[in-house]
């Protein structure tokens, strides 16, 4: 199925077109969402909303970029909005768990009985990495994640973000400098111990 | 080479995107500076983590779940097919009703008691409503990247 045929099928609400769209783009959508959210289950849940959004907004797709590029844009937008929602919710959850820990200490110890030290260290590292990435300014974050995690070329990123190649280069360069700044203090803690 | 140059080039060093000579002098520094070597080893773990995350694969049943979700959305009687004008007009109508209520309230209060302090308080309330209830309706839908291309 070519892109125009697929677009046409989706506009006609053709079930075969939906099936083709999902089977063809699910990996791209879920993996990109995962790179931003840092959690596969959340990414899979969000992908359901992303595909609905793709189908519903197909009317507004002007076709001045490729379908894949446009799907990337929707995925990035949705993932970053989801992250903002989670961060707002996270403040409430952290407060709630703080009070739960204060009132019931024994239960919280039983909650994760099979976590090994290595698992815990990796989980902690993943959280630190993602929180450092999330501290980057939005455009740096988009360019960095698409490049480093999603293996997108500077040219593809410039199309997705609708900016010039030098801008992409500069965003990724600054993202790396900032990430180094955010991550290095973690090791100075190590060095003390 | 000093330690600062190591911290400035960690990413590029691990990506292998720095000139050969610089790469060689970094390696040399790392073999003689214990704290930079430790820093480098720690940073490498983060780079490895990125490589591990890159390889993560979605659940094989994800396609089925997405298709089920689409199917159920289209079978829902009043699904997301709400016309755009209605989606826009609903919050506008609610905000309009709220604001006119407050304006009528403040106007009638003003006619009864013309003290200016009272009116100012009402104006602040309107600003509050505008910012917290009405405007945030749209921030969730913020488009980070332009989709109209
Ligand atoms: Zn050193």
PDB file of N, CA, C and O in Angstrom, chain A residues 23-35 38-45 47 126 149-151, chain B residues 49-63 65-66:
ATOM      1  N   UNK A  23       0.034  -1.965  11.782  1.00  0.00           N
ATOM      2  CA  UNK A  23       1.095  -2.980  11.673  1.00  0.00           C
ATOM      3  C   UNK A  23       2.377  -2.359  11.111  1.00  0.00           C
ATOM      4  O   UNK A  23       3.474  -2.779  11.458  1.00  0.00           O
ATOM      5  N   UNK A  24       2.231  -1.350  10.279  1.00  0.00           N
ATOM      6  CA  UNK A  24       3.401  -0.729   9.649  1.00  0.00           C
ATOM      7  C   UNK A  24       4.129   0.248  10.571  1.00  0.00           C
ATOM      8  O   UNK A  24       5.335   0.384  10.515  1.00  0.00           O
ATOM      9  N   UNK A  25       3.362   0.957  11.430  1.00  0.00           N
ATOM     10  CA  UNK A  25       3.968   2.036  12.216  1.00  0.00           C
ATOM     11  C   UNK A  25       4.010   1.788  13.721  1.00  0.00           C
ATOM     12  O   UNK A  25       4.522   2.622  14.457  1.00  0.00           O
ATOM     13  N   UNK A  26       3.458   0.660  14.196  1.00  0.00           N
ATOM     14  CA  UNK A  26       3.383   0.479  15.653  1.00  0.00           C
ATOM     15  C   UNK A  26       4.760   0.470  16.316  1.00  0.00           C
ATOM     16  O   UNK A  26       4.948   1.049  17.370  1.00  0.00           O
ATOM     17  N   UNK A  27       5.735  -0.167  15.661  1.00  0.00           N
ATOM     18  CA  UNK A  27       7.055  -0.255  16.268  1.00  0.00           C
ATOM     19  C   UNK A  27       7.676   1.143  16.381  1.00  0.00           C
ATOM     20  O   UNK A  27       8.213   1.518  17.435  1.00  0.00           O
ATOM     21  N   UNK A  28       7.576   1.909  15.299  1.00  0.00           N
ATOM     22  CA  UNK A  28       8.109   3.284  15.294  1.00  0.00           C
ATOM     23  C   UNK A  28       7.459   4.111  16.400  1.00  0.00           C
ATOM     24  O   UNK A  28       8.148   4.774  17.189  1.00  0.00           O
ATOM     25  N   UNK A  29       6.129   4.041  16.485  1.00  0.00           N
ATOM     26  CA  UNK A  29       5.396   4.865  17.452  1.00  0.00           C
ATOM     27  C   UNK A  29       5.721   4.450  18.891  1.00  0.00           C
ATOM     28  O   UNK A  29       6.080   5.287  19.730  1.00  0.00           O
ATOM     29  N   UNK A  30       5.632   3.138  19.163  1.00  0.00           N
ATOM     30  CA  UNK A  30       5.839   2.684  20.546  1.00  0.00           C
ATOM     31  C   UNK A  30       7.275   2.943  21.000  1.00  0.00           C
ATOM     32  O   UNK A  30       7.512   3.439  22.101  1.00  0.00           O
ATOM     33  N   UNK A  31       8.240   2.634  20.122  1.00  0.00           N
ATOM     34  CA  UNK A  31       9.634   2.804  20.534  1.00  0.00           C
ATOM     35  C   UNK A  31       9.967   4.284  20.768  1.00  0.00           C
ATOM     36  O   UNK A  31      10.622   4.629  21.748  1.00  0.00           O
ATOM     37  N   UNK A  32       9.474   5.162  19.894  1.00  0.00           N
ATOM     38  CA  UNK A  32       9.745   6.598  20.095  1.00  0.00           C
ATOM     39  C   UNK A  32       9.103   7.077  21.391  1.00  0.00           C
ATOM     40  O   UNK A  32       9.733   7.791  22.182  1.00  0.00           O
ATOM     41  N   UNK A  33       7.845   6.665  21.619  1.00  0.00           N
ATOM     42  CA  UNK A  33       7.169   7.069  22.864  1.00  0.00           C
ATOM     43  C   UNK A  33       7.947   6.536  24.072  1.00  0.00           C
ATOM     44  O   UNK A  33       8.125   7.239  25.069  1.00  0.00           O
ATOM     45  N   UNK A  34       8.451   5.302  23.960  1.00  0.00           N
ATOM     46  CA  UNK A  34       9.230   4.694  25.051  1.00  0.00           C
ATOM     47  C   UNK A  34      10.501   5.497  25.330  1.00  0.00           C
ATOM     48  O   UNK A  34      10.855   5.731  26.493  1.00  0.00           O
ATOM     49  N   UNK A  35      11.174   5.955  24.279  1.00  0.00           N
ATOM     50  CA  UNK A  35      12.415   6.712  24.482  1.00  0.00           C
ATOM     51  C   UNK A  35      12.146   8.014  25.252  1.00  0.00           C
ATOM     52  O   UNK A  35      12.980   8.475  26.012  1.00  0.00           O
ATOM     53  N   UNK A  38      10.378   6.553  28.908  1.00  0.00           N
ATOM     54  CA  UNK A  38      11.247   5.701  29.726  1.00  0.00           C
ATOM     55  C   UNK A  38      10.535   4.502  30.333  1.00  0.00           C
ATOM     56  O   UNK A  38      11.056   3.867  31.236  1.00  0.00           O
ATOM     57  N   UNK A  39       9.321   4.195  29.848  1.00  0.00           N
ATOM     58  CA  UNK A  39       8.573   3.055  30.376  1.00  0.00           C
ATOM     59  C   UNK A  39       7.771   2.435  29.232  1.00  0.00           C
ATOM     60  O   UNK A  39       6.971   3.114  28.589  1.00  0.00           O
ATOM     61  N   UNK A  40       8.010   1.134  28.983  1.00  0.00           N
ATOM     62  CA  UNK A  40       7.401   0.475  27.817  1.00  0.00           C
ATOM     63  C   UNK A  40       5.884   0.351  27.943  1.00  0.00           C
ATOM     64  O   UNK A  40       5.161   0.557  26.975  1.00  0.00           O
ATOM     65  N   UNK A  41       5.407   0.032  29.166  1.00  0.00           N
ATOM     66  CA  UNK A  41       3.955  -0.106  29.340  1.00  0.00           C
ATOM     67  C   UNK A  41       3.240   1.214  29.073  1.00  0.00           C
ATOM     68  O   UNK A  41       2.213   1.263  28.399  1.00  0.00           O
ATOM     69  N   UNK A  42       3.808   2.289  29.597  1.00  0.00           N
ATOM     70  CA  UNK A  42       3.223   3.615  29.356  1.00  0.00           C
ATOM     71  C   UNK A  42       3.236   3.935  27.868  1.00  0.00           C
ATOM     72  O   UNK A  42       2.284   4.494  27.329  1.00  0.00           O
ATOM     73  N   UNK A  43       4.340   3.555  27.199  1.00  0.00           N
ATOM     74  CA  UNK A  43       4.472   3.838  25.772  1.00  0.00           C
ATOM     75  C   UNK A  43       3.423   3.068  24.976  1.00  0.00           C
ATOM     76  O   UNK A  43       2.810   3.602  24.047  1.00  0.00           O
ATOM     77  N   UNK A  44       3.198   1.802  25.372  1.00  0.00           N
ATOM     78  CA  UNK A  44       2.196   0.993  24.666  1.00  0.00           C
ATOM     79  C   UNK A  44       0.794   1.557  24.882  1.00  0.00           C
ATOM     80  O   UNK A  44      -0.005   1.621  23.952  1.00  0.00           O
ATOM     81  N   UNK A  45       0.505   1.968  26.113  1.00  0.00           N
ATOM     82  CA  UNK A  45      -0.809   2.579  26.391  1.00  0.00           C
ATOM     83  C   UNK A  45      -0.991   3.856  25.568  1.00  0.00           C
ATOM     84  O   UNK A  45      -2.023   4.075  24.965  1.00  0.00           O
ATOM     85  N   UNK A  47       0.449   4.656  22.841  1.00  0.00           N
ATOM     86  CA  UNK A  47       0.397   4.416  21.396  1.00  0.00           C
ATOM     87  C   UNK A  47      -1.045   4.249  20.913  1.00  0.00           C
ATOM     88  O   UNK A  47      -1.375   4.603  19.784  1.00  0.00           O
ATOM     89  N   UNK A 126      18.645   4.203  35.357  1.00  0.00           N
ATOM     90  CA  UNK A 126      17.692   4.557  34.297  1.00  0.00           C
ATOM     91  C   UNK A 126      16.903   5.797  34.727  1.00  0.00           C
ATOM     92  O   UNK A 126      16.662   6.691  33.934  1.00  0.00           O
ATOM     93  N   UNK A 149      18.686   7.843  20.776  1.00  0.00           N
ATOM     94  CA  UNK A 149      17.907   6.639  21.049  1.00  0.00           C
ATOM     95  C   UNK A 149      17.291   6.089  19.755  1.00  0.00           C
ATOM     96  O   UNK A 149      17.313   4.899  19.518  1.00  0.00           O
ATOM     97  N   UNK A 150      16.719   6.988  18.962  1.00  0.00           N
ATOM     98  CA  UNK A 150      15.943   6.550  17.799  1.00  0.00           C
ATOM     99  C   UNK A 150      16.795   6.426  16.529  1.00  0.00           C
ATOM    100  O   UNK A 150      16.279   6.049  15.476  1.00  0.00           O
ATOM    101  N   UNK A 151      18.080   6.764  16.644  1.00  0.00           N
ATOM    102  CA  UNK A 151      19.000   6.653  15.507  1.00  0.00           C
ATOM    103  C   UNK A 151      18.563   7.448  14.268  1.00  0.00           C
ATOM    104  O   UNK A 151      18.844   7.045  13.142  1.00  0.00           O
TER     105      UNK A 151
ATOM    106  N   UNK B  49      23.501   2.103  28.907  1.00  0.00           N
ATOM    107  CA  UNK B  49      22.070   2.076  29.209  1.00  0.00           C
ATOM    108  C   UNK B  49      21.254   2.577  28.011  1.00  0.00           C
ATOM    109  O   UNK B  49      20.195   2.028  27.694  1.00  0.00           O
ATOM    110  N   UNK B  50      21.764   3.604  27.357  1.00  0.00           N
ATOM    111  CA  UNK B  50      21.083   4.121  26.157  1.00  0.00           C
ATOM    112  C   UNK B  50      21.036   3.007  25.104  1.00  0.00           C
ATOM    113  O   UNK B  50      20.000   2.771  24.485  1.00  0.00           O
ATOM    114  N   UNK B  51      22.159   2.288  24.950  1.00  0.00           N
ATOM    115  CA  UNK B  51      22.196   1.195  23.968  1.00  0.00           C
ATOM    116  C   UNK B  51      21.218   0.081  24.329  1.00  0.00           C
ATOM    117  O   UNK B  51      20.578  -0.496  23.451  1.00  0.00           O
ATOM    118  N   UNK B  52      21.084  -0.184  25.645  1.00  0.00           N
ATOM    119  CA  UNK B  52      20.142  -1.234  26.077  1.00  0.00           C
ATOM    120  C   UNK B  52      18.703  -0.791  25.764  1.00  0.00           C
ATOM    121  O   UNK B  52      17.907  -1.545  25.222  1.00  0.00           O
ATOM    122  N   UNK B  53      18.385   0.473  26.082  1.00  0.00           N
ATOM    123  CA  UNK B  53      17.024   0.974  25.853  1.00  0.00           C
ATOM    124  C   UNK B  53      16.668   0.981  24.369  1.00  0.00           C
ATOM    125  O   UNK B  53      15.530   0.758  23.997  1.00  0.00           O
ATOM    126  N   UNK B  54      17.674   1.249  23.544  1.00  0.00           N
ATOM    127  CA  UNK B  54      17.447   1.280  22.094  1.00  0.00           C
ATOM    128  C   UNK B  54      16.939  -0.055  21.582  1.00  0.00           C
ATOM    129  O   UNK B  54      16.187  -0.126  20.625  1.00  0.00           O
ATOM    130  N   UNK B  55      17.392  -1.124  22.238  1.00  0.00           N
ATOM    131  CA  UNK B  55      17.055  -2.477  21.763  1.00  0.00           C
ATOM    132  C   UNK B  55      15.725  -2.990  22.325  1.00  0.00           C
ATOM    133  O   UNK B  55      15.276  -4.062  21.939  1.00  0.00           O
ATOM    134  N   UNK B  56      15.114  -2.243  23.257  1.00  0.00           N
ATOM    135  CA  UNK B  56      13.860  -2.711  23.874  1.00  0.00           C
ATOM    136  C   UNK B  56      12.790  -2.895  22.799  1.00  0.00           C
ATOM    137  O   UNK B  56      12.675  -2.091  21.880  1.00  0.00           O
ATOM    138  N   UNK B  57      12.048  -3.996  22.915  1.00  0.00           N
ATOM    139  CA  UNK B  57      11.014  -4.300  21.928  1.00  0.00           C
ATOM    140  C   UNK B  57       9.629  -4.231  22.556  1.00  0.00           C
ATOM    141  O   UNK B  57       9.444  -4.665  23.689  1.00  0.00           O
ATOM    142  N   UNK B  58       8.643  -3.719  21.795  1.00  0.00           N
ATOM    143  CA  UNK B  58       7.288  -3.673  22.346  1.00  0.00           C
ATOM    144  C   UNK B  58       6.687  -5.071  22.486  1.00  0.00           C
ATOM    145  O   UNK B  58       7.145  -6.015  21.844  1.00  0.00           O
ATOM    146  N   UNK B  59       5.657  -5.155  23.316  1.00  0.00           N
ATOM    147  CA  UNK B  59       4.902  -6.388  23.498  1.00  0.00           C
ATOM    148  C   UNK B  59       4.345  -6.847  22.141  1.00  0.00           C
ATOM    149  O   UNK B  59       3.787  -6.050  21.402  1.00  0.00           O
ATOM    150  N   UNK B  60       4.483  -8.165  21.809  1.00  0.00           N
ATOM    151  CA  UNK B  60       3.990  -8.636  20.505  1.00  0.00           C
ATOM    152  C   UNK B  60       2.478  -8.457  20.326  1.00  0.00           C
ATOM    153  O   UNK B  60       1.984  -8.448  19.200  1.00  0.00           O
ATOM    154  N   UNK B  61       1.756  -8.315  21.441  1.00  0.00           N
ATOM    155  CA  UNK B  61       0.301  -8.146  21.339  1.00  0.00           C
ATOM    156  C   UNK B  61      -0.121  -6.685  21.228  1.00  0.00           C
ATOM    157  O   UNK B  61      -1.307  -6.378  21.213  1.00  0.00           O
ATOM    158  N   UNK B  62       0.871  -5.798  21.170  1.00  0.00           N
ATOM    159  CA  UNK B  62       0.553  -4.360  21.137  1.00  0.00           C
ATOM    160  C   UNK B  62      -0.327  -4.011  19.937  1.00  0.00           C
ATOM    161  O   UNK B  62      -1.290  -3.248  20.065  1.00  0.00           O
ATOM    162  N   UNK B  63      -0.023  -4.607  18.765  1.00  0.00           N
ATOM    163  CA  UNK B  63      -0.805  -4.315  17.549  1.00  0.00           C
ATOM    164  C   UNK B  63      -2.284  -4.633  17.772  1.00  0.00           C
ATOM    165  O   UNK B  63      -3.152  -3.820  17.450  1.00  0.00           O
ATOM    166  N   UNK B  65      -3.923  -4.850  20.566  1.00  0.00           N
ATOM    167  CA  UNK B  65      -4.523  -3.916  21.540  1.00  0.00           C
ATOM    168  C   UNK B  65      -4.846  -2.578  20.892  1.00  0.00           C
ATOM    169  O   UNK B  65      -5.895  -1.997  21.141  1.00  0.00           O
ATOM    170  N   UNK B  66      -3.922  -2.083  20.060  1.00  0.00           N
ATOM    171  CA  UNK B  66      -4.157  -0.793  19.406  1.00  0.00           C
ATOM    172  C   UNK B  66      -5.380  -0.893  18.495  1.00  0.00           C
ATOM    173  O   UNK B  66      -6.261  -0.027  18.508  1.00  0.00           O
TER     174      UNK B  66
END
